[in-house]
Amino acid sequence: MTAAGAPQLVDAAALTAYVGDRLPGDGPLEVEHLAAGHSNLTYVVRRQSAGGAAREWILRRPPRGPLLPTAHDVIREFRVLDLLARSGAGVPVPEVVLSCADSSVIGAPFYVMERVHGTVVRERLPAWLAGDEHAADRRRTGEELIDALIALHAAPVEPFVEAGIGKPAGYLTRQLQRWQGQREGAKTRELPDYDILVDWLEAHRPESGGPAVVHGDYKLDNVAMTSTSAGPRLAAILDWEMATVGDPLADLGYLMSFWLEPGETSEFEDVAGNVTSQGGFPTRAEMVQRYAEGSGRDVTDLTFYTALAIWKLAILLEGSYSRHLAGTTDDPFFALLDRGVPALLRRAREVASA
């Protein structure tokens, strides 16, 4: 099964043969593309159990190429989730079940994890967050995001370093070098604001504080929220393909870079939505203060990290735009990047010059 126009790049019969009895149930697996995100592809995998009830998991695999170097590494993403689950830090992540690095099974590496049911808040608020009567719930949603980020940044980094996932020093230098390399690898057009930002970021690079496990793409629509009797709860942080060991303020800067306040608009809201501008959510200053108090970290140089976050996102999406131009993706979102990437770079330059 697949949604109309969605890429069906998982052969259910081949997957069933490979999985065997490593997933509960005894019937063939059903696979359905889940329209979520624009990077690694996400599928729901279902199987009937002996009692007749269906179990569900999530499968992640890379999109069709060409791909940027180091991008879309789903096996690495599997290892990150596994290490976080073992860390004892209380980071809300789905439980991983199995991974397969053999591309001959379904045409690409993949991994399978438990499905966490929740709402990804992006283009509109669910009923349990909308309206004046839920203003306190919207505030709590923002606080949940910050509290989960604090928990992530408190996870021990040593297991990740030992596993080859990031290095505890030199993060910002490596980030600037890596993303400039990514830009060159996907260069299809001139982007003047990109060049201006490279010079600014090099000149204003701060000294990093203590290292942490960083998500790399931390924002409201990369988490699953649930409504409970005690208020909104962050059920799981999703999309870990950019996770590493590095400077935790990079995550905070990214989260704040698209955290719109009432009266604000974004030139390219397709990237991260605009629901926080509807009021009731904590302000950026309140979010940053909660993070600083909860983590004990110095947030003085957050302007740099915010500009860096938008710059990186623009480069990442330019890679997706190059795949669109090459005809290797039919995701209509990528066509919007013709104007979206320049808009993001313009926004980063405005942040840097503020």
Short mmCIF file of C-alpha atoms in Angstrom, two decimals:
data_model
loop_
_atom_site.label_atom_id
_atom_site.label_comp_id
_atom_site.label_asym_id
_atom_site.label_seq_id
_atom_site.Cartn_x
_atom_site.Cartn_y
_atom_site.Cartn_z
CA MET A 1 0.00 0.00 0.00
CA THR A 2 1.15 3.54 -0.66
CA ALA A 3 -0.29 7.02 -0.77
CA ALA A 4 -1.01 8.42 -4.21
CA GLY A 5 2.17 9.79 -5.76
CA ALA A 6 4.34 8.61 -2.84
CA PRO A 7 7.54 6.69 -3.46
CA GLN A 8 7.10 2.97 -2.72
CA LEU A 9 10.71 1.90 -2.36
CA VAL A 10 10.20 -1.02 0.04
CA ASP A 11 9.37 -4.45 -1.37
CA ALA A 12 7.06 -6.03 1.22
CA ALA A 13 7.81 -9.60 0.12
CA ALA A 14 11.58 -9.08 0.25
CA LEU A 15 11.26 -7.39 3.64
CA THR A 16 9.12 -10.26 4.99
CA ALA A 17 11.68 -12.82 3.84
CA TYR A 18 14.53 -10.92 5.48
CA VAL A 19 12.75 -10.17 8.76
CA GLY A 20 11.45 -13.70 9.29
CA ASP A 21 10.46 -14.13 12.91
CA ARG A 22 12.41 -11.13 14.22
CA LEU A 23 9.15 -9.19 14.32
CA PRO A 24 6.14 -10.61 16.20
CA GLY A 25 3.39 -12.23 14.15
CA ASP A 26 3.33 -14.89 11.50
CA GLY A 27 1.84 -13.28 8.40
CA PRO A 28 3.38 -11.29 5.57
CA LEU A 29 4.36 -7.70 6.25
CA GLU A 30 2.31 -4.84 4.85
CA VAL A 31 4.18 -1.64 3.98
CA GLU A 32 2.70 1.83 3.62
CA HIS A 33 4.55 5.06 2.89
CA LEU A 34 4.06 7.62 5.63
CA ALA A 35 3.93 11.18 4.31
CA ALA A 36 6.25 12.63 6.93
CA GLY A 37 9.32 14.75 6.27
CA HIS A 38 11.35 15.29 3.11
CA SER A 39 14.63 13.54 3.87
CA ASN A 40 14.92 9.86 4.79
CA LEU A 41 11.79 8.00 3.74
CA THR A 42 9.44 6.68 6.42
CA TYR A 43 7.13 3.69 6.12
CA VAL A 44 4.62 2.00 8.40
CA VAL A 45 5.17 -1.76 8.59
CA ARG A 46 2.24 -3.91 9.78
CA ARG A 47 1.92 -7.57 10.68
CA GLN A 48 -0.91 -9.61 12.08
CA SER A 49 -0.23 -11.27 15.43
CA ALA A 50 -1.41 -14.73 16.40
CA GLY A 51 -4.44 -13.21 18.14
CA GLY A 52 -5.48 -11.32 15.05
CA ALA A 53 -4.48 -7.81 16.16
CA ALA A 54 -1.98 -5.99 13.96
CA ARG A 55 1.36 -4.71 15.26
CA GLU A 56 2.98 -1.65 13.71
CA TRP A 57 6.54 -0.45 13.34
CA ILE A 58 8.31 2.32 11.46
CA LEU A 59 10.90 1.63 8.76
CA ARG A 60 13.39 4.28 7.65
CA ARG A 61 15.43 4.15 4.44
CA PRO A 62 17.28 6.73 2.33
CA PRO A 63 15.63 8.39 -0.67
CA ARG A 64 16.76 7.70 -4.19
CA GLY A 65 20.11 9.28 -5.08
CA PRO A 66 22.22 11.12 -5.85
CA LEU A 67 22.88 11.88 -2.18
CA LEU A 68 25.26 14.28 -0.47
CA PRO A 69 28.27 12.69 1.25
CA THR A 70 27.42 11.46 4.80
CA ALA A 71 23.73 12.37 4.30
CA HIS A 72 20.85 9.94 4.84
CA ASP A 73 22.92 7.40 6.84
CA VAL A 74 20.10 5.39 8.39
CA ILE A 75 22.39 2.83 10.04
CA ARG A 76 24.10 5.63 11.90
CA GLU A 77 20.67 6.94 12.88
CA PHE A 78 19.83 3.48 14.25
CA ARG A 79 22.99 3.47 16.36
CA VAL A 80 22.21 6.93 17.76
CA LEU A 81 18.75 5.83 18.87
CA ASP A 82 20.10 2.63 20.38
CA LEU A 83 22.77 4.48 22.36
CA LEU A 84 20.29 7.07 23.61
CA ALA A 85 17.90 4.36 24.79
CA ARG A 86 20.77 2.82 26.76
CA SER A 87 22.03 6.15 28.16
CA GLY A 88 19.64 6.40 31.10
CA ALA A 89 19.21 10.12 30.41
CA GLY A 90 15.47 9.85 29.87
CA VAL A 91 15.57 11.14 26.31
CA PRO A 92 12.21 10.33 24.66
CA VAL A 93 13.13 8.18 21.64
CA PRO A 94 11.42 5.29 19.83
CA GLU A 95 12.74 1.81 20.60
CA VAL A 96 14.79 0.44 17.70
CA VAL A 97 14.16 -3.18 16.69
CA LEU A 98 16.56 -4.13 13.89
CA SER A 99 18.82 -2.70 11.20
CA CYS A 100 20.06 -3.94 7.83
CA ALA A 101 23.09 -2.49 6.05
CA ASP A 102 22.69 -4.88 3.10
CA SER A 103 21.29 -2.84 0.22
CA SER A 104 20.34 -5.97 -1.72
CA VAL A 105 17.31 -6.63 0.54
CA ILE A 106 15.14 -3.64 -0.42
CA GLY A 107 17.59 -1.58 -2.49
CA ALA A 108 19.03 0.48 0.36
CA PRO A 109 20.06 0.15 4.02
CA PHE A 110 17.19 0.47 6.50
CA TYR A 111 16.17 0.07 10.09
CA VAL A 112 12.95 -0.68 11.94
CA MET A 113 11.73 0.85 15.21
CA GLU A 114 8.62 0.75 17.33
CA ARG A 115 5.91 3.15 16.19
CA VAL A 116 5.23 5.96 18.66
CA HIS A 117 1.75 7.36 18.22
CA GLY A 118 1.49 11.10 18.58
CA THR A 119 0.82 14.34 16.73
CA VAL A 120 3.48 16.16 14.74
CA VAL A 121 2.49 19.82 15.02
CA ARG A 122 3.42 21.73 11.89
CA GLU A 123 0.91 23.49 9.65
CA ARG A 124 -1.98 23.72 12.11
CA LEU A 125 -2.70 23.15 15.77
CA PRO A 126 -4.64 20.05 16.84
CA ALA A 127 -7.91 20.69 18.66
CA TRP A 128 -6.31 20.05 22.03
CA LEU A 129 -3.86 22.94 21.47
CA ALA A 130 -6.10 25.41 19.60
CA GLY A 131 -8.26 28.16 21.06
CA ASP A 132 -7.96 30.48 24.03
CA GLU A 133 -8.89 27.68 26.42
CA HIS A 134 -5.67 25.82 25.51
CA ALA A 135 -3.20 28.71 25.88
CA ALA A 136 -1.62 27.02 28.90
CA ASP A 137 -1.22 23.81 26.88
CA ARG A 138 0.60 25.70 24.14
CA ARG A 139 2.96 27.14 26.74
CA ARG A 140 3.54 23.66 28.12
CA THR A 141 4.31 22.39 24.62
CA GLY A 142 7.18 24.85 24.34
CA GLU A 143 8.41 23.92 27.80
CA GLU A 144 8.32 20.22 26.89
CA LEU A 145 10.53 20.96 23.88
CA ILE A 146 13.09 22.72 26.04
CA ASP A 147 13.00 20.10 28.80
CA ALA A 148 13.57 17.28 26.30
CA LEU A 149 16.48 19.22 24.81
CA ILE A 150 18.00 19.65 28.27
CA ALA A 151 17.68 15.89 28.83
CA LEU A 152 19.35 15.16 25.49
CA HIS A 153 22.25 17.48 26.24
CA ALA A 154 22.74 15.80 29.63
CA ALA A 155 23.24 12.34 28.04
CA PRO A 156 26.80 10.99 28.41
CA VAL A 157 28.87 11.62 25.29
CA GLU A 158 31.52 8.94 25.82
CA PRO A 159 29.55 6.02 24.28
CA PHE A 160 28.89 8.09 21.17
CA VAL A 161 32.53 9.11 20.80
CA GLU A 162 33.61 5.48 21.26
CA ALA A 163 31.12 4.48 18.55
CA GLY A 164 32.60 7.03 16.16
CA ILE A 165 29.56 9.33 16.30
CA GLY A 166 31.10 12.76 16.67
CA LYS A 167 34.12 14.20 18.47
CA PRO A 168 34.08 16.21 21.71
CA ALA A 169 36.24 19.08 20.39
CA GLY A 170 36.37 21.24 17.27
CA TYR A 171 32.66 20.95 16.46
CA LEU A 172 32.12 24.45 15.07
CA THR A 173 35.25 24.32 12.91
CA ARG A 174 34.17 20.97 11.49
CA GLN A 175 30.64 22.22 10.93
CA LEU A 176 31.80 25.17 8.86
CA GLN A 177 34.14 22.98 6.84
CA ARG A 178 31.63 20.16 6.39
CA TRP A 179 28.74 22.33 5.27
CA GLN A 180 30.87 24.32 2.88
CA GLY A 181 31.84 20.96 1.39
CA GLN A 182 28.18 19.95 1.21
CA ARG A 183 27.43 23.17 -0.63
CA GLU A 184 30.14 22.50 -3.20
CA GLY A 185 28.87 18.94 -3.65
CA ALA A 186 25.39 20.17 -4.58
CA LYS A 187 26.19 23.45 -6.31
CA THR A 188 23.77 24.14 -9.12
CA ARG A 189 23.53 27.95 -8.95
CA GLU A 190 25.12 31.02 -7.38
CA LEU A 191 23.83 32.09 -3.94
CA PRO A 192 25.41 35.46 -3.01
CA ASP A 193 24.10 35.47 0.58
CA TYR A 194 25.80 32.13 1.14
CA ASP A 195 29.22 33.67 0.46
CA ILE A 196 28.51 36.61 2.77
CA LEU A 197 27.47 34.27 5.56
CA VAL A 198 30.56 32.07 5.25
CA ASP A 199 32.77 35.09 5.95
CA TRP A 200 30.58 36.25 8.86
CA LEU A 201 30.44 32.83 10.51
CA GLU A 202 34.20 32.38 10.25
CA ALA A 203 34.78 35.80 11.82
CA HIS A 204 32.31 35.35 14.67
CA ARG A 205 32.88 31.72 15.64
CA PRO A 206 32.78 31.47 19.48
CA GLU A 207 34.55 29.03 21.77
CA SER A 208 32.29 26.07 22.44
CA GLY A 209 31.36 25.02 25.95
CA GLY A 210 31.20 21.43 27.12
CA PRO A 211 30.22 18.91 24.41
CA ALA A 212 26.86 17.12 24.27
CA VAL A 213 24.90 14.78 22.06
CA VAL A 214 23.16 17.10 19.61
CA HIS A 215 20.16 16.32 17.42
CA GLY A 216 21.05 18.63 14.52
CA ASP A 217 17.46 19.21 13.32
CA TYR A 218 15.58 19.97 16.53
CA LYS A 219 12.27 21.75 15.97
CA LEU A 220 8.58 21.46 16.76
CA ASP A 221 7.71 19.35 13.74
CA ASN A 222 10.43 16.82 14.49
CA VAL A 223 8.78 15.65 17.70
CA ALA A 224 5.60 13.70 18.42
CA MET A 225 3.30 15.31 20.99
CA THR A 226 0.43 13.65 22.84
CA SER A 227 -2.47 15.04 24.84
CA THR A 228 -2.74 13.68 28.39
CA SER A 229 -4.83 14.51 31.44
CA ALA A 230 -1.79 16.33 32.83
CA GLY A 231 -1.35 18.38 29.66
CA PRO A 232 0.74 17.98 26.49
CA ARG A 233 3.63 15.53 26.63
CA LEU A 234 6.52 15.11 24.24
CA ALA A 235 6.29 11.42 23.38
CA ALA A 236 9.32 11.08 21.10
CA ILE A 237 12.00 13.08 19.32
CA LEU A 238 12.14 12.02 15.65
CA ASP A 239 14.52 12.27 12.65
CA TRP A 240 18.00 11.67 14.13
CA GLU A 241 20.01 11.43 10.91
CA MET A 242 22.03 14.59 11.68
CA ALA A 243 22.80 13.72 15.32
CA THR A 244 26.40 13.88 16.54
CA VAL A 245 28.53 14.95 19.47
CA GLY A 246 29.12 18.67 19.43
CA ASP A 247 28.08 22.07 20.69
CA PRO A 248 24.60 21.89 22.30
CA LEU A 249 23.84 25.54 21.53
CA ALA A 250 23.61 24.53 17.88
CA ASP A 251 20.35 22.72 18.75
CA LEU A 252 18.99 25.65 20.72
CA GLY A 253 19.89 28.09 17.94
CA TYR A 254 18.14 25.90 15.40
CA LEU A 255 14.99 25.61 17.52
CA MET A 256 14.89 29.38 18.00
CA SER A 257 15.62 30.18 14.36
CA PHE A 258 12.04 29.33 13.36
CA TRP A 259 10.24 29.92 16.64
CA LEU A 260 7.93 32.69 15.43
CA GLU A 261 6.21 35.02 17.89
CA PRO A 262 2.82 36.75 17.43
CA GLY A 263 2.92 39.25 14.56
CA GLU A 264 5.96 37.64 12.92
CA THR A 265 5.97 35.89 9.56
CA SER A 266 8.49 33.78 7.69
CA GLU A 267 9.25 34.10 3.98
CA PHE A 268 9.39 30.33 3.78
CA GLU A 269 7.07 28.78 6.32
CA ASP A 270 7.07 25.45 4.46
CA VAL A 271 10.36 24.66 6.22
CA ALA A 272 9.13 24.72 9.81
CA GLY A 273 5.56 25.99 9.88
CA ASN A 274 4.30 29.07 11.66
CA VAL A 275 1.98 27.78 14.39
CA THR A 276 3.98 29.32 17.25
CA SER A 277 3.06 32.79 15.96
CA GLN A 278 -0.55 32.17 17.00
CA GLY A 279 0.12 33.09 20.62
CA GLY A 280 0.16 31.22 23.88
CA PHE A 281 3.53 29.64 23.25
CA PRO A 282 6.53 30.81 25.31
CA THR A 283 8.53 33.60 23.72
CA ARG A 284 12.02 32.94 22.42
CA ALA A 285 13.45 34.77 25.43
CA GLU A 286 11.45 32.56 27.80
CA MET A 287 12.54 29.41 26.00
CA VAL A 288 16.20 30.43 26.09
CA GLN A 289 15.96 31.36 29.76
CA ARG A 290 14.39 27.99 30.63
CA TYR A 291 17.17 26.21 28.75
CA ALA A 292 19.91 28.27 30.43
CA GLU A 293 18.48 27.65 33.89
CA GLY A 294 17.83 23.96 33.31
CA SER A 295 21.13 23.15 31.62
CA GLY A 296 23.44 25.61 33.36
CA ARG A 297 24.96 26.57 30.00
CA ASP A 298 26.02 30.04 28.86
CA VAL A 299 23.78 31.22 25.98
CA THR A 300 25.52 34.56 25.33
CA ASP A 301 26.51 33.75 21.73
CA LEU A 302 23.12 32.44 20.61
CA THR A 303 22.96 34.85 17.63
CA PHE A 304 25.87 32.99 16.02
CA TYR A 305 24.20 29.63 16.53
CA THR A 306 20.90 30.85 15.14
CA ALA A 307 22.53 32.18 11.97
CA LEU A 308 24.57 28.97 11.68
CA ALA A 309 21.40 26.87 11.96
CA ILE A 310 19.59 28.65 9.15
CA TRP A 311 22.71 28.59 6.95
CA LYS A 312 23.08 24.82 7.44
CA LEU A 313 19.42 24.21 6.70
CA ALA A 314 19.70 26.21 3.49
CA ILE A 315 22.64 24.08 2.36
CA LEU A 316 20.85 20.86 3.25
CA LEU A 317 17.79 21.91 1.30
CA GLU A 318 19.91 23.03 -1.63
CA GLY A 319 21.06 19.42 -1.82
CA SER A 320 17.41 18.38 -2.02
CA TYR A 321 16.83 21.03 -4.70
CA SER A 322 19.69 19.60 -6.75
CA ARG A 323 17.99 16.17 -6.57
CA HIS A 324 14.78 17.84 -7.76
CA LEU A 325 16.61 19.35 -10.73
CA ALA A 326 18.17 15.96 -11.48
CA GLY A 327 14.72 14.38 -11.54
CA THR A 328 15.48 11.83 -8.82
CA THR A 329 12.64 12.94 -6.51
CA ASP A 330 8.99 13.68 -7.16
CA ASP A 331 8.37 15.37 -3.80
CA PRO A 332 6.57 18.64 -4.71
CA PHE A 333 8.10 20.34 -1.68
CA PHE A 334 11.51 20.38 -3.34
CA ALA A 335 10.27 22.51 -6.22
CA LEU A 336 9.59 25.29 -3.68
CA LEU A 337 13.28 25.40 -2.83
CA ASP A 338 13.95 27.47 -5.94
CA ARG A 339 12.90 30.46 -3.85
CA GLY A 340 13.04 28.81 -0.44
CA VAL A 341 16.80 28.39 -0.17
CA PRO A 342 17.58 32.03 -1.08
CA ALA A 343 14.90 33.12 1.41
CA LEU A 344 16.54 31.09 4.16
CA LEU A 345 19.97 32.53 3.40
CA ARG A 346 18.51 36.03 3.40
CA ARG A 347 16.96 35.30 6.82
CA ALA A 348 20.31 34.06 8.17
CA ARG A 349 22.06 37.20 6.96
CA GLU A 350 19.42 39.35 8.67
CA VAL A 351 19.92 37.45 11.93
CA ALA A 352 23.70 37.88 11.67
CA SER A 353 23.42 41.62 11.09
CA ALA A 354 20.85 42.29 13.83
#
